[in-house]
mmCIF file of C-alpha atoms in Angstrom:
data_model
loop_
_atom_site.group_PDB
_atom_site.id
_atom_site.type_symbol
_atom_site.label_atom_id
_atom_site.label_comp_id
_atom_site.label_asym_id
_atom_site.label_seq_id
_atom_site.Cartn_x
_atom_site.Cartn_y
_atom_site.Cartn_z
ATOM 1 C CA MET Z 1 -16.976 -43.322 40.515
ATOM 2 C CA LYS Z 2 -13.752 -45.132 41.785
ATOM 3 C CA TRP Z 3 -11.153 -42.877 43.537
ATOM 4 C CA LYS Z 4 -7.146 -43.411 44.703
ATOM 5 C CA VAL Z 5 -6.980 -43.084 47.838
ATOM 6 C CA THR Z 6 -3.742 -41.398 49.801
ATOM 7 C CA VAL Z 7 -4.145 -40.626 54.010
ATOM 8 C CA ILE Z 8 -1.073 -39.792 56.136
ATOM 9 C CA VAL Z 9 -2.027 -39.561 59.596
ATOM 10 C CA ARG Z 10 0.191 -37.987 61.756
ATOM 11 C CA LEU Z 11 1.326 -37.783 65.813
ATOM 12 C CA LYS Z 12 0.473 -34.049 66.639
ATOM 13 C CA GLU Z 13 3.325 -32.131 67.468
ATOM 14 C CA GLY Z 14 5.385 -32.234 70.584
ATOM 15 C CA LEU Z 15 3.703 -36.459 70.906
ATOM 16 C CA ASN Z 16 6.413 -38.702 71.601
ATOM 17 C CA ASP Z 17 7.288 -40.806 68.706
ATOM 18 C CA PRO Z 18 9.425 -44.148 69.666
ATOM 19 C CA GLU Z 19 9.376 -46.621 66.041
ATOM 20 C CA GLY Z 20 10.626 -42.597 64.993
ATOM 21 C CA ARG Z 21 13.885 -42.412 67.807
ATOM 22 C CA VAL Z 22 14.867 -45.993 66.993
ATOM 23 C CA ILE Z 23 15.168 -45.236 63.575
ATOM 24 C CA GLY Z 24 16.529 -42.134 63.870
ATOM 25 C CA ASN Z 25 19.386 -43.501 65.913
ATOM 26 C CA ALA Z 26 20.122 -46.539 63.554
ATOM 27 C CA LEU Z 27 20.488 -44.306 60.637
ATOM 28 C CA ARG Z 28 22.829 -41.438 63.635
ATOM 29 C CA ASN Z 29 24.739 -44.366 64.188
ATOM 30 C CA LEU Z 30 25.487 -45.067 60.729
ATOM 31 C CA GLY Z 31 27.327 -41.475 60.270
ATOM 32 C CA TYR Z 32 23.996 -40.156 59.148
ATOM 33 C CA ALA Z 33 22.892 -36.406 60.505
ATOM 34 C CA VAL Z 34 19.585 -36.659 60.407
ATOM 35 C CA GLU Z 35 16.889 -35.126 63.134
ATOM 36 C CA ASN Z 36 13.160 -35.317 63.471
ATOM 37 C CA LEU Z 37 12.598 -38.466 62.406
ATOM 38 C CA ARG Z 38 9.087 -39.068 61.890
ATOM 39 C CA VAL Z 39 7.270 -42.176 61.494
ATOM 40 C CA PRO Z 40 3.652 -41.230 59.728
ATOM 41 C CA LYS Z 41 0.750 -43.729 58.787
ATOM 42 C CA HIS Z 42 0.213 -44.088 55.219
ATOM 43 C CA PHE Z 43 -2.662 -45.783 53.922
ATOM 44 C CA GLU Z 44 -3.392 -46.413 50.070
ATOM 45 C CA PHE Z 45 -6.551 -47.730 48.555
ATOM 46 C CA GLU Z 46 -9.497 -47.391 46.357
ATOM 47 C CA LEU Z 47 -12.851 -46.573 46.991
ATOM 48 C CA GLU Z 48 -15.879 -46.510 44.661
ATOM 49 C CA SER Z 49 -18.182 -44.038 45.788
ATOM 50 C CA GLU Z 50 -20.087 -40.852 44.972
ATOM 51 C CA GLU Z 51 -18.987 -38.336 48.337
ATOM 52 C CA PRO Z 52 -15.286 -39.234 48.135
ATOM 53 C CA GLU Z 53 -14.257 -36.625 50.364
ATOM 54 C CA GLU Z 54 -16.748 -36.616 53.362
ATOM 55 C CA GLU Z 55 -16.199 -40.601 53.057
ATOM 56 C CA VAL Z 56 -12.885 -40.173 53.386
ATOM 57 C CA GLU Z 57 -13.379 -37.564 56.366
ATOM 58 C CA GLU Z 58 -15.488 -40.254 58.206
ATOM 59 C CA MET Z 59 -12.822 -42.840 57.698
ATOM 60 C CA CYS Z 60 -10.270 -40.618 59.535
ATOM 61 C CA ARG Z 61 -12.774 -39.627 62.678
ATOM 62 C CA LYS Z 62 -14.317 -42.936 62.958
ATOM 63 C CA LEU Z 63 -11.020 -45.773 61.826
ATOM 64 C CA LEU Z 64 -7.935 -44.272 60.917
ATOM 65 C CA ALA Z 65 -7.251 -41.512 63.147
ATOM 66 C CA ASN Z 66 -7.597 -40.613 66.701
ATOM 67 C CA PRO Z 67 -8.103 -36.558 66.751
ATOM 68 C CA LEU Z 68 -6.968 -36.751 70.415
ATOM 69 C CA ILE Z 69 -3.480 -37.061 69.475
ATOM 70 C CA HIS Z 70 -3.004 -37.059 65.616
ATOM 71 C CA ASP Z 71 -3.235 -35.048 63.029
ATOM 72 C CA TYR Z 72 -4.352 -36.369 59.412
ATOM 73 C CA GLU Z 73 -4.491 -34.998 55.588
ATOM 74 C CA TYR Z 74 -5.245 -36.821 52.463
ATOM 75 C CA SER Z 75 -5.514 -36.424 48.418
ATOM 76 C CA ILE Z 76 -8.249 -38.249 46.321
ATOM 77 C CA GLU Z 77 -7.833 -38.616 42.512
ATOM 78 C CA PRO Z 78 -9.993 -40.123 39.771
ATOM 79 C CA VAL Z 79 -9.086 -43.335 38.806
ATOM 80 C CA SER Z 80 -8.046 -43.391 35.406
ATOM 81 C CA MET I 1 22.901 -27.827 53.639
ATOM 82 C CA LYS I 2 19.983 -28.991 55.673
ATOM 83 C CA TRP I 3 17.057 -30.869 53.679
ATOM 84 C CA LYS I 4 13.714 -32.601 54.092
ATOM 85 C CA VAL I 5 13.106 -35.746 53.384
ATOM 86 C CA THR I 6 10.446 -37.779 52.939
ATOM 87 C CA VAL I 7 11.006 -42.018 52.051
ATOM 88 C CA ILE I 8 7.734 -44.495 50.871
ATOM 89 C CA VAL I 9 8.389 -47.812 51.109
ATOM 90 C CA ARG I 10 5.951 -50.122 49.599
ATOM 91 C CA LEU I 11 5.427 -54.195 49.488
ATOM 92 C CA LYS I 12 6.814 -55.333 46.043
ATOM 93 C CA GLU I 13 3.062 -55.673 43.796
ATOM 94 C CA GLY I 14 1.861 -59.257 44.834
ATOM 95 C CA LEU I 15 3.495 -59.706 48.228
ATOM 96 C CA ASN I 16 0.868 -60.120 51.240
ATOM 97 C CA ASP I 17 0.162 -56.537 53.199
ATOM 98 C CA PRO I 18 -1.972 -58.023 56.523
ATOM 99 C CA GLU I 19 -2.036 -54.641 57.868
ATOM 100 C CA GLY I 20 -3.485 -53.906 54.682
ATOM 101 C CA ARG I 21 -5.655 -56.841 54.812
ATOM 102 C CA VAL I 22 -7.098 -56.019 58.205
ATOM 103 C CA ILE I 23 -7.999 -51.989 58.020
ATOM 104 C CA GLY I 24 -9.225 -52.813 54.418
ATOM 105 C CA ASN I 25 -11.879 -55.606 55.965
ATOM 106 C CA ALA I 26 -12.727 -52.929 58.955
ATOM 107 C CA LEU I 27 -13.566 -50.576 56.397
ATOM 108 C CA ARG I 28 -15.873 -52.439 54.307
ATOM 109 C CA ASN I 29 -17.373 -53.411 57.393
ATOM 110 C CA LEU I 30 -18.686 -50.376 58.299
ATOM 111 C CA GLY I 31 -20.013 -49.733 54.966
ATOM 112 C CA TYR I 32 -17.717 -47.968 52.825
ATOM 113 C CA ALA I 33 -16.558 -49.963 49.152
ATOM 114 C CA VAL I 34 -12.671 -49.993 49.485
ATOM 115 C CA GLU I 35 -9.877 -51.841 47.517
ATOM 116 C CA ASN I 36 -6.628 -52.827 47.710
ATOM 117 C CA LEU I 37 -5.684 -51.647 50.852
ATOM 118 C CA ARG I 38 -2.366 -50.620 51.018
ATOM 119 C CA VAL I 39 -0.070 -49.702 54.342
ATOM 120 C CA PRO I 40 3.518 -48.626 52.963
ATOM 121 C CA LYS I 41 5.740 -47.207 55.551
ATOM 122 C CA HIS I 42 6.462 -43.412 55.442
ATOM 123 C CA PHE I 43 9.372 -41.777 56.978
ATOM 124 C CA GLU I 44 9.579 -37.945 57.209
ATOM 125 C CA PHE I 45 13.265 -36.254 58.514
ATOM 126 C CA GLU I 46 15.784 -33.521 58.369
ATOM 127 C CA LEU I 47 18.544 -34.068 56.860
ATOM 128 C CA GLU I 48 22.037 -31.448 57.093
ATOM 129 C CA SER I 49 23.922 -33.281 53.899
ATOM 130 C CA GLU I 50 25.765 -32.034 51.024
ATOM 131 C CA GLU I 51 25.138 -35.034 49.168
ATOM 132 C CA PRO I 52 21.987 -35.515 50.165
ATOM 133 C CA GLU I 53 20.486 -38.004 47.185
ATOM 134 C CA GLU I 54 23.448 -40.000 47.278
ATOM 135 C CA GLU I 55 22.406 -40.539 51.649
ATOM 136 C CA VAL I 56 19.287 -41.268 51.091
ATOM 137 C CA GLU I 57 19.577 -43.854 48.509
ATOM 138 C CA GLU I 58 21.948 -45.647 50.847
ATOM 139 C CA MET I 59 19.669 -45.201 53.596
ATOM 140 C CA CYS I 60 16.894 -47.258 51.808
ATOM 141 C CA ARG I 61 19.256 -49.699 50.482
ATOM 142 C CA LYS I 62 20.668 -50.211 53.935
ATOM 143 C CA LEU I 63 18.054 -49.827 57.062
ATOM 144 C CA LEU I 64 14.673 -48.691 55.726
ATOM 145 C CA ALA I 65 14.163 -50.923 52.912
ATOM 146 C CA ASN I 66 14.685 -54.716 51.889
ATOM 147 C CA PRO I 67 15.320 -54.732 47.897
ATOM 148 C CA LEU I 68 14.162 -57.826 47.929
ATOM 149 C CA ILE I 69 10.518 -57.063 49.175
ATOM 150 C CA HIS I 70 10.132 -53.491 48.744
ATOM 151 C CA ASP I 71 9.968 -50.612 46.191
ATOM 152 C CA TYR I 72 10.878 -47.299 47.537
ATOM 153 C CA GLU I 73 10.489 -43.288 46.555
ATOM 154 C CA TYR I 74 11.533 -40.206 48.274
ATOM 155 C CA SER I 75 11.231 -36.723 47.886
ATOM 156 C CA ILE I 76 14.138 -34.104 48.962
ATOM 157 C CA GLU I 77 13.083 -30.518 49.116
ATOM 158 C CA PRO I 78 15.593 -27.401 50.545
ATOM 159 C CA VAL I 79 14.469 -26.543 54.379
ATOM 160 C CA SER I 80 13.903 -22.766 54.032
#
């Protein structure tokens, strides 16, 4: 069966996000009252699988995230 | 008033996403039946504003996205 998967990988609370800091500064320089800008990693893909939840969990642990520094979440929906 | 904003910026359909291709290949090499992996840009921030929708739309057009090559979407929720 085919699934549409979205994975979002965030740096753990308290860890520095230099890209986010740069973009946040740029937006403040343009006059916007922006705070705490973060740039999580976002992956979207289709997956052919009979066990999508197990496989996506494995992909996160093996490749998409580093559990030492990242938290992750995902959504899995059937492709119509 | 304070808002929690999420902006997702995607390459337009048909444009090459080299980072996505590399990660998709890596997942297939690990044995997962992954297709069409894309890596949109994902921004999360807090915004102090009386006109959040207008400001976020401007930020997308001025800085976060390039309308020639990107589509974008956003969500804006009040911070409790």
